[in-house]
């Protein structure tokens, strides 16, 4: 496979995994609060996806070294933690200007940081199992 196509494929798969991690983190949040799983999950996942899109590249979570070494797991965790206040603000807007509770921002930041670190660890372990050609 062409190296450029292989790089793009890895990038797209990583981004899809990031989005799925956001949705899973939102589902877990709803479950822990005894809420029904519904389309409302996207009122958390979508604002987080937007804030992640702003913060993550700035932190360098898609750079080659950030996805290929365990020593870089801090990048997605930090990006998730920093994206949380923006996500909470956007979520408040989506929910008709619902107040933003600081405890929600802290819980979202901590759970997202943990969730992304775990997801990227899984990514790293899967990538290391595959033989590299080039």
C-alpha positions as semicolon CSV with decimal commas, in nm:
position;residue;x (nm);y (nm);z (nm)
1;X;0,000;0,000;0,000
2;X;0,119;0,350;-0,082
3;X;0,271;0,519;0,227
4;X;0,050;0,830;0,186
5;X;-0,267;0,620;0,162
6;X;-0,155;0,413;0,460
7;X;-0,093;0,733;0,663
8;X;-0,434;0,877;0,567
9;X;-0,607;0,549;0,652
10;X;-0,444;0,543;0,997
11;X;-0,543;0,909;1,050
12;X;-0,908;0,846;0,952
13;X;-0,927;0,534;1,170
14;X;-0,778;0,723;1,464
15;X;-1,027;1,008;1,420
16;X;-1,318;0,763;1,397
17;X;-1,193;0,596;1,713
18;X;-1,173;0,935;1,882
19;X;-1,533;1,008;1,787
20;X;-1,646;0,666;1,910
21;X;-1,458;0,731;2,236
22;X;-1,653;1,057;2,274
23;X;-1,982;0,876;2,222
24;X;-1,884;0,597;2,462
25;X;-1,777;0,849;2,728
26;X;-2,115;1,021;2,686
27;X;-2,302;0,689;2,713
28;X;-2,113;0,600;3,030
29;X;-2,198;0,942;3,171
30;X;-2,566;0,893;3,102
31;X;-2,560;0,543;3,252
32;X;-2,385;0,659;3,569
33;X;-2,656;0,920;3,617
34;X;-2,936;0,670;3,558
35;X;-3,044;0,844;3,239
36;X;-3,200;0,662;2,945
37;X;-2,973;0,606;2,648
38;X;-3,119;0,820;2,370
39;X;-3,025;1,061;2,099
40;X;-2,962;1,315;2,374
41;X;-2,618;1,157;2,414
42;X;-2,519;1,373;2,121
43;X;-2,590;1,686;2,327
44;X;-2,270;1,591;2,507
45;X;-2,078;1,407;2,234
46;X;-2,131;1,668;1,959
47;X;-2,012;1,970;2,162
48;X;-1,717;1,764;2,278
49;X;-1,636;1,670;1,918
50;X;-1,637;2,037;1,821
51;X;-1,417;2,139;2,114
52;X;-1,187;1,839;2,050
53;X;-1,149;1,951;1,687
54;X;-1,032;2,292;1,811
55;X;-0,802;2,176;2,094
56;X;-0,661;1,839;1,981
57;X;-0,455;1,959;1,681
58;X;-0,314;2,242;1,893
59;X;-0,194;1,986;2,152
60;X;-0,055;1,765;1,873
61;X;-0,262;1,453;1,930
62;X;-0,245;1,352;1,563
63;X;0,131;1,393;1,518
64;X;0,311;1,069;1,441
65;X;0,499;1,053;1,770
66;X;0,177;1,117;1,966
67;X;0,020;0,802;1,825
68;X;0,323;0,576;1,820
69;X;0,468;0,592;2,171
70;X;0,326;0,539;2,517
71;X;0,516;0,839;2,648
72;X;0,279;1,063;2,453
73;X;-0,047;0,943;2,614
74;X;-0,055;1,271;2,804
75;X;-0,140;1,458;2,481
76;X;-0,492;1,319;2,423
77;X;-0,561;1,324;2,798
78;X;-0,462;1,692;2,820
79;X;-0,656;1,778;2,505
80;X;-0,967;1,608;2,645
81;X;-0,932;1,790;2,977
82;X;-0,886;2,127;2,801
83;X;-1,174;2,059;2,561
84;X;-1,418;1,999;2,849
85;X;-1,493;2,365;2,938
86;X;-1,560;2,451;2,573
87;X;-1,775;2,140;2,535
88;X;-1,973;2,227;2,848
89;X;-2,029;2,581;2,722
90;X;-2,147;2,455;2,380
91;X;-2,367;2,194;2,550
92;X;-2,525;2,468;2,762
93;X;-2,609;2,660;2,445
94;X;-2,756;2,348;2,279
95;X;-2,973;2,287;2,585
96;X;-3,135;2,633;2,572
97;X;-2,868;2,813;2,773
98;X;-2,868;2,561;3,058
99;X;-2,632;2,670;3,337
100;X;-2,284;2,520;3,330
101;X;-2,199;2,355;3,660
102;X;-1,829;2,357;3,747
103;X;-1,860;1,999;3,880
104;X;-1,990;1,890;3,538
105;X;-1,691;2,052;3,367
106;X;-1,452;1,883;3,609
107;X;-1,621;1,543;3,575
108;X;-1,636;1,570;3,197
109;X;-1,271;1,672;3,180
110;X;-1,153;1,394;3,409
111;X;-1,363;1,119;3,252
112;X;-1,277;1,231;2,900
113;X;-0,906;1,248;2,983
114;X;-0,920;0,895;3,124
115;X;-1,132;0,771;2,834
116;X;-0,902;0,915;2,571
117;X;-0,589;0,788;2,743
118;X;-0,741;0,438;2,752
119;X;-0,855;0,458;2,389
120;X;-0,512;0,576;2,273
121;X;-0,348;0,298;2,476
122;X;-0,566;0,047;2,293
123;X;-0,474;0,217;1,963
124;X;-0,105;0,193;2,046
125;X;-0,130;-0,174;2,144
126;X;-0,320;-0,259;1,824
127;X;-0,075;-0,063;1,608
128;X;0,224;-0,234;1,769
129;X;0,080;-0,579;1,691
130;X;0,064;-0,507;1,319
131;X;0,380;-0,547;1,114
132;X;0,488;-0,223;0,950
133;X;0,582;-0,218;0,586
134;X;0,776;0,094;0,520
